[in-house]
Amino acid sequence: LNIVLVKTRRQLRNQAVDLRETKLQRERFLNSATHELNAPLTVTYALTDVLARNADSNLTERQIKQLAAVQRNNQHLVDMVDVMIRTSAASLDLGIPKEPVIYSEFVSDAIKSVGVDMELQEVTLEWSVLPTAERVNLDPERMSQVLSNLMINAGQNSPEGAIVFVSTEKIGNTTKTCVRDFGQGIPSAERQHVFSPFYRGDSESSRRNRGVGLGLTLSKRIVEDHGGEIGFE
């Protein structure tokens, strides 16, 4: 029995060392990836900013809006990289800086901010936001990232000409926000993986739209760090 216990303790120590080394390697990789990703994203943003200024007045209004959408999505990528790095350590507290915002206005602004993106996807965005002056404590930047991600994701998984519908409702002391699309849905066998890192599914829309499968994972983390819940039907 003593021999078995000694062997078990030795195995546990070796596993602990392996885990620490794996964690260090992961942190080194993420730090390196951050620098590698930030450089091209910064250049892309700067170049689109120059174009969006339209100094020669040779861009149409639609092209200027499209450039604004590119810049917004570029910034969204920067934010995703930032959250991904901080999320990598499970014990790390994000320290979300919350502030009271009028939730109905916040959701309405988030909806308007993705209008051009939905146009480019040829999807119609409709909404029914409960008009209320109620304030909710949240990080506007992070939660806007969540809503934008859900709406754009819904648009990407919808056929051309379809509708993406956003709604809010009050249930007791809870404010519920829904983003609904009319795409083909998610096969039952894949539903347990929807919020898993790097999961993208095997649908035609998933293959058509590029992405690394972190949007819903990061959205879930942000919502839960706010003390909320996120799910799907």
PDB file of C-alpha atoms in Angstrom:
ATOM      1  CA  LEU A   1       0.000   0.000   0.000  1.00  0.00           C
ATOM      2  CA  ASN A   2       2.822   2.412   0.872  1.00  0.00           C
ATOM      3  CA  ILE A   3       4.527   1.688  -2.434  1.00  0.00           C
ATOM      4  CA  VAL A   4       1.303   2.449  -4.314  1.00  0.00           C
ATOM      5  CA  LEU A   5       0.846   5.727  -2.423  1.00  0.00           C
ATOM      6  CA  VAL A   6       4.420   6.818  -3.155  1.00  0.00           C
ATOM      7  CA  LYS A   7       3.965   6.092  -6.838  1.00  0.00           C
ATOM      8  CA  THR A   8       0.659   7.970  -6.856  1.00  0.00           C
ATOM      9  CA  ARG A   9       2.203  11.032  -5.168  1.00  0.00           C
ATOM     10  CA  ARG A  10       5.076  10.985  -7.661  1.00  0.00           C
ATOM     11  CA  GLN A  11       2.625  10.815 -10.580  1.00  0.00           C
ATOM     12  CA  LEU A  12       0.595  13.713  -9.168  1.00  0.00           C
ATOM     13  CA  ARG A  13       3.724  15.837  -8.736  1.00  0.00           C
ATOM     14  CA  ASN A  14       4.765  15.107 -12.319  1.00  0.00           C
ATOM     15  CA  GLN A  15       1.299  16.010 -13.582  1.00  0.00           C
ATOM     16  CA  ALA A  16       1.385  19.276 -11.617  1.00  0.00           C
ATOM     17  CA  VAL A  17       4.750  20.148 -13.181  1.00  0.00           C
ATOM     18  CA  ASP A  18       3.389  19.326 -16.646  1.00  0.00           C
ATOM     19  CA  LEU A  19       0.337  21.520 -16.046  1.00  0.00           C
ATOM     20  CA  ARG A  20       2.478  24.462 -14.913  1.00  0.00           C
ATOM     21  CA  GLU A  21       4.694  24.088 -17.981  1.00  0.00           C
ATOM     22  CA  THR A  22       1.642  23.898 -20.256  1.00  0.00           C
ATOM     23  CA  LYS A  23       0.242  27.047 -18.675  1.00  0.00           C
ATOM     24  CA  LEU A  24       3.534  28.895 -19.150  1.00  0.00           C
ATOM     25  CA  GLN A  25       3.733  27.821 -22.789  1.00  0.00           C
ATOM     26  CA  ARG A  26       0.148  28.955 -23.356  1.00  0.00           C
ATOM     27  CA  GLU A  27       0.837  32.346 -21.809  1.00  0.00           C
ATOM     28  CA  ARG A  28       3.981  32.768 -23.931  1.00  0.00           C
ATOM     29  CA  PHE A  29       2.037  31.863 -27.052  1.00  0.00           C
ATOM     30  CA  LEU A  30      -0.813  34.250 -26.256  1.00  0.00           C
ATOM     31  CA  ASN A  31       1.572  37.104 -25.491  1.00  0.00           C
ATOM     32  CA  SER A  32       3.355  36.508 -28.774  1.00  0.00           C
ATOM     33  CA  ALA A  33       0.070  36.215 -30.669  1.00  0.00           C
ATOM     34  CA  THR A  34      -1.128  39.510 -29.218  1.00  0.00           C
ATOM     35  CA  HIS A  35       1.858  41.414 -30.576  1.00  0.00           C
ATOM     36  CA  GLU A  36       1.662  39.646 -33.930  1.00  0.00           C
ATOM     37  CA  LEU A  37      -2.055  40.421 -34.320  1.00  0.00           C
ATOM     38  CA  ASN A  38      -1.975  43.984 -33.035  1.00  0.00           C
ATOM     39  CA  ALA A  39       0.543  45.151 -35.631  1.00  0.00           C
ATOM     40  CA  PRO A  40      -1.497  44.350 -38.793  1.00  0.00           C
ATOM     41  CA  LEU A  41      -4.742  45.420 -37.109  1.00  0.00           C
ATOM     42  CA  THR A  42      -3.229  48.817 -36.292  1.00  0.00           C
ATOM     43  CA  VAL A  43      -2.051  49.252 -39.887  1.00  0.00           C
ATOM     44  CA  THR A  44      -5.453  48.232 -41.267  1.00  0.00           C
ATOM     45  CA  TYR A  45      -7.246  50.694 -39.025  1.00  0.00           C
ATOM     46  CA  ALA A  46      -4.883  53.524 -39.963  1.00  0.00           C
ATOM     47  CA  LEU A  47      -5.269  52.920 -43.707  1.00  0.00           C
ATOM     48  CA  THR A  48      -9.061  52.724 -43.576  1.00  0.00           C
ATOM     49  CA  ASP A  49      -9.087  55.879 -41.454  1.00  0.00           C
ATOM     50  CA  VAL A  50      -7.167  57.713 -44.196  1.00  0.00           C
ATOM     51  CA  LEU A  51      -9.626  56.468 -46.821  1.00  0.00           C
ATOM     52  CA  ALA A  52     -12.674  57.288 -44.694  1.00  0.00           C
ATOM     53  CA  ARG A  53     -11.586  60.917 -44.437  1.00  0.00           C
ATOM     54  CA  ASN A  54     -12.224  61.079 -48.179  1.00  0.00           C
ATOM     55  CA  ALA A  55      -9.863  64.030 -48.712  1.00  0.00           C
ATOM     56  CA  ASP A  56     -10.319  63.884 -52.497  1.00  0.00           C
ATOM     57  CA  SER A  57     -14.111  63.603 -52.225  1.00  0.00           C
ATOM     58  CA  ASN A  58     -14.109  60.622 -54.575  1.00  0.00           C
ATOM     59  CA  LEU A  59     -15.956  58.159 -52.340  1.00  0.00           C
ATOM     60  CA  THR A  60     -19.697  57.645 -52.280  1.00  0.00           C
ATOM     61  CA  GLU A  61     -21.653  57.871 -49.035  1.00  0.00           C
ATOM     62  CA  ARG A  62     -22.151  54.113 -49.117  1.00  0.00           C
ATOM     63  CA  GLN A  63     -18.409  53.499 -49.490  1.00  0.00           C
ATOM     64  CA  ILE A  64     -17.704  55.753 -46.511  1.00  0.00           C
ATOM     65  CA  LYS A  65     -20.223  53.755 -44.461  1.00  0.00           C
ATOM     66  CA  GLN A  66     -18.590  50.523 -45.593  1.00  0.00           C
ATOM     67  CA  LEU A  67     -15.193  51.804 -44.473  1.00  0.00           C
ATOM     68  CA  ALA A  68     -16.703  52.705 -41.109  1.00  0.00           C
ATOM     69  CA  ALA A  69     -17.962  49.120 -40.847  1.00  0.00           C
ATOM     70  CA  VAL A  70     -14.453  47.836 -41.634  1.00  0.00           C
ATOM     71  CA  GLN A  71     -13.000  50.063 -38.916  1.00  0.00           C
ATOM     72  CA  ARG A  72     -15.604  48.969 -36.395  1.00  0.00           C
ATOM     73  CA  ASN A  73     -14.955  45.297 -37.110  1.00  0.00           C
ATOM     74  CA  ASN A  74     -11.218  45.941 -36.960  1.00  0.00           C
ATOM     75  CA  GLN A  75     -11.660  47.420 -33.493  1.00  0.00           C
ATOM     76  CA  HIS A  76     -13.884  44.490 -32.600  1.00  0.00           C
ATOM     77  CA  LEU A  77     -10.983  42.157 -33.447  1.00  0.00           C
ATOM     78  CA  VAL A  78      -8.646  44.201 -31.262  1.00  0.00           C
ATOM     79  CA  ASP A  79     -11.140  43.940 -28.391  1.00  0.00           C
ATOM     80  CA  MET A  80     -11.525  40.186 -28.942  1.00  0.00           C
ATOM     81  CA  VAL A  81      -7.762  39.676 -28.798  1.00  0.00           C
ATOM     82  CA  ASP A  82      -7.622  41.708 -25.607  1.00  0.00           C
ATOM     83  CA  VAL A  83     -10.422  39.757 -23.929  1.00  0.00           C
ATOM     84  CA  MET A  84      -9.023  36.444 -25.191  1.00  0.00           C
ATOM     85  CA  ILE A  85      -5.699  37.142 -23.517  1.00  0.00           C
ATOM     86  CA  ARG A  86      -7.299  38.122 -20.226  1.00  0.00           C
ATOM     87  CA  THR A  87      -9.739  35.218 -20.378  1.00  0.00           C
ATOM     88  CA  SER A  88      -6.951  32.686 -20.870  1.00  0.00           C
ATOM     89  CA  ALA A  89      -6.156  32.661 -17.157  1.00  0.00           C
ATOM     90  CA  ALA A  90      -9.206  31.277 -15.425  1.00  0.00           C
ATOM     91  CA  SER A  91      -8.223  32.832 -12.111  1.00  0.00           C
ATOM     92  CA  LEU A  92      -7.800  36.302 -13.562  1.00  0.00           C
ATOM     93  CA  ASP A  93     -10.393  38.879 -12.555  1.00  0.00           C
ATOM     94  CA  LEU A  94     -11.320  41.083 -15.502  1.00  0.00           C
ATOM     95  CA  GLY A  95     -12.187  43.929 -13.156  1.00  0.00           C
ATOM     96  CA  ILE A  96     -15.009  45.153 -15.398  1.00  0.00           C
ATOM     97  CA  PRO A  97     -15.549  48.909 -14.945  1.00  0.00           C
ATOM     98  CA  LYS A  98     -19.339  49.180 -14.705  1.00  0.00           C
ATOM     99  CA  GLU A  99     -21.431  52.298 -14.943  1.00  0.00           C
ATOM    100  CA  PRO A 100     -25.198  52.938 -14.867  1.00  0.00           C
ATOM    101  CA  VAL A 101     -26.681  53.225 -18.365  1.00  0.00           C
ATOM    102  CA  ILE A 102     -30.254  53.509 -19.624  1.00  0.00           C
ATOM    103  CA  TYR A 103     -30.571  50.018 -21.019  1.00  0.00           C
ATOM    104  CA  SER A 104     -33.176  50.692 -23.697  1.00  0.00           C
ATOM    105  CA  GLU A 105     -31.019  53.470 -25.168  1.00  0.00           C
ATOM    106  CA  PHE A 106     -27.920  51.306 -24.894  1.00  0.00           C
ATOM    107  CA  VAL A 107     -29.532  48.457 -26.867  1.00  0.00           C
ATOM    108  CA  SER A 108     -30.932  50.873 -29.466  1.00  0.00           C
ATOM    109  CA  ASP A 109     -27.472  52.378 -29.999  1.00  0.00           C
ATOM    110  CA  ALA A 110     -25.939  48.899 -30.342  1.00  0.00           C
ATOM    111  CA  ILE A 111     -28.546  47.989 -32.956  1.00  0.00           C
ATOM    112  CA  LYS A 112     -27.880  51.130 -34.975  1.00  0.00           C
ATOM    113  CA  SER A 113     -24.116  50.554 -34.843  1.00  0.00           C
ATOM    114  CA  VAL A 114     -24.365  47.308 -36.871  1.00  0.00           C
ATOM    115  CA  GLY A 115     -26.784  48.642 -39.480  1.00  0.00           C
ATOM    116  CA  VAL A 116     -24.166  48.809 -42.245  1.00  0.00           C
ATOM    117  CA  ASP A 117     -22.872  45.335 -41.396  1.00  0.00           C
ATOM    118  CA  MET A 118     -26.371  43.906 -41.817  1.00  0.00           C
ATOM    119  CA  GLU A 119     -26.813  45.769 -45.100  1.00  0.00           C
ATOM    120  CA  LEU A 120     -23.611  44.221 -46.412  1.00  0.00           C
ATOM    121  CA  GLN A 121     -24.971  40.792 -45.473  1.00  0.00           C
ATOM    122  CA  GLU A 122     -28.259  41.712 -47.206  1.00  0.00           C
ATOM    123  CA  VAL A 123     -30.207  40.996 -44.044  1.00  0.00           C
ATOM    124  CA  THR A 124     -32.947  43.179 -42.568  1.00  0.00           C
ATOM    125  CA  LEU A 125     -32.572  44.123 -38.917  1.00  0.00           C
ATOM    126  CA  GLU A 126     -35.786  44.729 -36.983  1.00  0.00           C
ATOM    127  CA  TRP A 127     -36.291  45.315 -33.275  1.00  0.00           C
ATOM    128  CA  SER A 128     -38.723  45.844 -30.454  1.00  0.00           C
ATOM    129  CA  VAL A 129     -36.936  47.480 -27.539  1.00  0.00           C
ATOM    130  CA  LEU A 130     -39.005  48.053 -24.410  1.00  0.00           C
ATOM    131  CA  PRO A 131     -38.922  51.821 -23.801  1.00  0.00           C
ATOM    132  CA  THR A 132     -37.825  52.365 -20.227  1.00  0.00           C
ATOM    133  CA  ALA A 133     -35.657  54.778 -18.274  1.00  0.00           C
ATOM    134  CA  GLU A 134     -34.324  51.961 -16.098  1.00  0.00           C
ATOM    135  CA  ARG A 135     -30.577  52.031 -15.611  1.00  0.00           C
ATOM    136  CA  VAL A 136     -28.409  48.928 -15.537  1.00  0.00           C
ATOM    137  CA  ASN A 137     -24.833  48.717 -14.256  1.00  0.00           C
ATOM    138  CA  LEU A 138     -22.588  47.388 -17.007  1.00  0.00           C
ATOM    139  CA  ASP A 139     -19.455  47.989 -19.038  1.00  0.00           C
ATOM    140  CA  PRO A 140     -20.856  49.658 -22.198  1.00  0.00           C
ATOM    141  CA  GLU A 141     -17.870  48.717 -24.349  1.00  0.00           C
ATOM    142  CA  ARG A 142     -17.871  45.029 -23.417  1.00  0.00           C
ATOM    143  CA  MET A 143     -21.633  44.555 -23.518  1.00  0.00           C
ATOM    144  CA  SER A 144     -21.846  46.416 -26.831  1.00  0.00           C
ATOM    145  CA  GLN A 145     -19.290  43.910 -28.111  1.00  0.00           C
ATOM    146  CA  VAL A 146     -21.582  41.080 -26.988  1.00  0.00           C
ATOM    147  CA  LEU A 147     -24.694  42.488 -28.667  1.00  0.00           C
ATOM    148  CA  SER A 148     -22.819  43.328 -31.870  1.00  0.00           C
ATOM    149  CA  ASN A 149     -21.364  39.839 -31.996  1.00  0.00           C
ATOM    150  CA  LEU A 150     -24.764  38.201 -31.517  1.00  0.00           C
ATOM    151  CA  MET A 151     -26.444  40.335 -34.186  1.00  0.00           C
ATOM    152  CA  ILE A 152     -23.669  39.948 -36.763  1.00  0.00           C
ATOM    153  CA  ASN A 153     -23.485  36.222 -36.040  1.00  0.00           C
ATOM    154  CA  ALA A 154     -27.240  35.961 -36.577  1.00  0.00           C
ATOM    155  CA  GLY A 155     -26.927  37.816 -39.872  1.00  0.00           C
ATOM    156  CA  GLN A 156     -24.115  35.569 -41.069  1.00  0.00           C
ATOM    157  CA  ASN A 157     -26.244  32.508 -40.382  1.00  0.00           C
ATOM    158  CA  SER A 158     -29.300  33.841 -42.192  1.00  0.00           C
ATOM    159  CA  PRO A 159     -30.144  33.567 -45.894  1.00  0.00           C
ATOM    160  CA  GLU A 160     -30.118  36.748 -47.979  1.00  0.00           C
ATOM    161  CA  GLY A 161     -33.262  38.793 -47.521  1.00  0.00           C
ATOM    162  CA  ALA A 162     -34.000  37.270 -44.113  1.00  0.00           C
ATOM    163  CA  ILE A 163     -34.809  39.149 -40.908  1.00  0.00           C
ATOM    164  CA  VAL A 164     -32.805  39.326 -37.690  1.00  0.00           C
ATOM    165  CA  PHE A 165     -35.076  40.387 -34.844  1.00  0.00           C
ATOM    166  CA  VAL A 166     -33.867  41.938 -31.586  1.00  0.00           C
ATOM    167  CA  SER A 167     -36.152  42.369 -28.591  1.00  0.00           C
ATOM    168  CA  THR A 168     -36.032  43.202 -24.898  1.00  0.00           C
ATOM    169  CA  GLU A 169     -38.486  42.384 -22.146  1.00  0.00           C
ATOM    170  CA  LYS A 170     -38.744  42.697 -18.388  1.00  0.00           C
ATOM    171  CA  ILE A 171     -39.181  39.500 -16.365  1.00  0.00           C
ATOM    172  CA  GLY A 172     -39.374  40.323 -12.665  1.00  0.00           C
ATOM    173  CA  ASN A 173     -36.090  42.011 -11.760  1.00  0.00           C
ATOM    174  CA  THR A 174     -34.400  40.635 -14.861  1.00  0.00           C
ATOM    175  CA  THR A 175     -33.965  42.296 -18.233  1.00  0.00           C
ATOM    176  CA  LYS A 176     -33.958  39.766 -21.062  1.00  0.00           C
ATOM    177  CA  THR A 177     -32.526  40.570 -24.494  1.00  0.00           C
ATOM    178  CA  CYS A 178     -33.112  38.222 -27.427  1.00  0.00           C
ATOM    179  CA  VAL A 179     -31.478  38.108 -30.856  1.00  0.00           C
ATOM    180  CA  ARG A 180     -33.446  35.885 -33.222  1.00  0.00           C
ATOM    181  CA  ASP A 181     -32.521  34.718 -36.693  1.00  0.00           C
ATOM    182  CA  PHE A 182     -34.383  32.558 -39.177  1.00  0.00           C
ATOM    183  CA  GLY A 183     -31.479  30.475 -40.437  1.00  0.00           C
ATOM    184  CA  GLN A 184     -31.266  26.692 -40.562  1.00  0.00           C
ATOM    185  CA  GLY A 185     -30.608  26.357 -36.833  1.00  0.00           C
ATOM    186  CA  ILE A 186     -28.088  24.206 -34.991  1.00  0.00           C
ATOM    187  CA  PRO A 187     -28.208  20.378 -35.126  1.00  0.00           C
ATOM    188  CA  SER A 188     -29.062  18.877 -31.746  1.00  0.00           C
ATOM    189  CA  ALA A 189     -25.787  16.927 -31.624  1.00  0.00           C
ATOM    190  CA  GLU A 190     -23.793  20.164 -31.853  1.00  0.00           C
ATOM    191  CA  ARG A 191     -25.730  22.341 -29.384  1.00  0.00           C
ATOM    192  CA  GLN A 192     -23.623  21.461 -26.344  1.00  0.00           C
ATOM    193  CA  HIS A 193     -20.558  22.906 -28.114  1.00  0.00           C
ATOM    194  CA  VAL A 194     -22.008  26.283 -29.113  1.00  0.00           C
ATOM    195  CA  PHE A 195     -20.147  28.240 -26.411  1.00  0.00           C
ATOM    196  CA  SER A 196     -16.977  26.120 -26.581  1.00  0.00           C
ATOM    197  CA  PRO A 197     -13.750  27.847 -27.702  1.00  0.00           C
ATOM    198  CA  PHE A 198     -12.932  27.550 -31.419  1.00  0.00           C
ATOM    199  CA  TYR A 199     -16.202  25.756 -32.215  1.00  0.00           C
ATOM    200  CA  ARG A 200     -17.639  26.846 -35.565  1.00  0.00           C
ATOM    201  CA  GLY A 201     -19.981  24.045 -36.580  1.00  0.00           C
ATOM    202  CA  ASP A 202     -20.152  22.368 -39.964  1.00  0.00           C
ATOM    203  CA  SER A 203     -22.991  24.252 -41.638  1.00  0.00           C
ATOM    204  CA  GLU A 204     -22.734  25.925 -45.021  1.00  0.00           C
ATOM    205  CA  SER A 205     -22.839  29.382 -43.385  1.00  0.00           C
ATOM    206  CA  SER A 206     -20.013  28.434 -41.002  1.00  0.00           C
ATOM    207  CA  ARG A 207     -17.837  27.366 -43.899  1.00  0.00           C
ATOM    208  CA  ARG A 208     -18.726  30.508 -45.844  1.00  0.00           C
ATOM    209  CA  ASN A 209     -17.977  32.946 -43.024  1.00  0.00           C
ATOM    210  CA  ARG A 210     -14.453  33.161 -41.707  1.00  0.00           C
ATOM    211  CA  GLY A 211     -13.813  33.191 -37.996  1.00  0.00           C
ATOM    212  CA  VAL A 212     -11.976  31.332 -35.285  1.00  0.00           C
ATOM    213  CA  GLY A 213     -14.988  30.414 -33.165  1.00  0.00           C
ATOM    214  CA  LEU A 214     -14.303  32.623 -30.159  1.00  0.00           C
ATOM    215  CA  GLY A 215     -17.147  35.125 -30.444  1.00  0.00           C
ATOM    216  CA  LEU A 216     -19.743  33.216 -28.441  1.00  0.00           C
ATOM    217  CA  THR A 217     -17.159  31.975 -25.934  1.00  0.00           C
ATOM    218  CA  LEU A 218     -16.037  35.525 -25.171  1.00  0.00           C
ATOM    219  CA  SER A 219     -19.624  36.782 -25.142  1.00  0.00           C
ATOM    220  CA  LYS A 220     -20.515  34.165 -22.536  1.00  0.00           C
ATOM    221  CA  ARG A 221     -17.551  35.145 -20.360  1.00  0.00           C
ATOM    222  CA  ILE A 222     -18.396  38.850 -20.529  1.00  0.00           C
ATOM    223  CA  VAL A 223     -22.071  38.287 -19.698  1.00  0.00           C
ATOM    224  CA  GLU A 224     -21.250  35.987 -16.782  1.00  0.00           C
ATOM    225  CA  ASP A 225     -18.661  38.454 -15.461  1.00  0.00           C
ATOM    226  CA  HIS A 226     -21.546  40.925 -15.299  1.00  0.00           C
ATOM    227  CA  GLY A 227     -23.514  38.452 -13.188  1.00  0.00           C
ATOM    228  CA  GLY A 228     -25.824  37.600 -16.085  1.00  0.00           C
ATOM    229  CA  GLU A 229     -26.698  34.511 -18.075  1.00  0.00           C
ATOM    230  CA  ILE A 230     -26.572  33.716 -21.788  1.00  0.00           C
ATOM    231  CA  GLY A 231     -28.080  30.773 -23.624  1.00  0.00           C
ATOM    232  CA  PHE A 232     -29.963  29.815 -26.753  1.00  0.00           C
ATOM    233  CA  GLU A 233     -32.966  27.941 -28.087  1.00  0.00           C
TER     234      GLU A 233
END
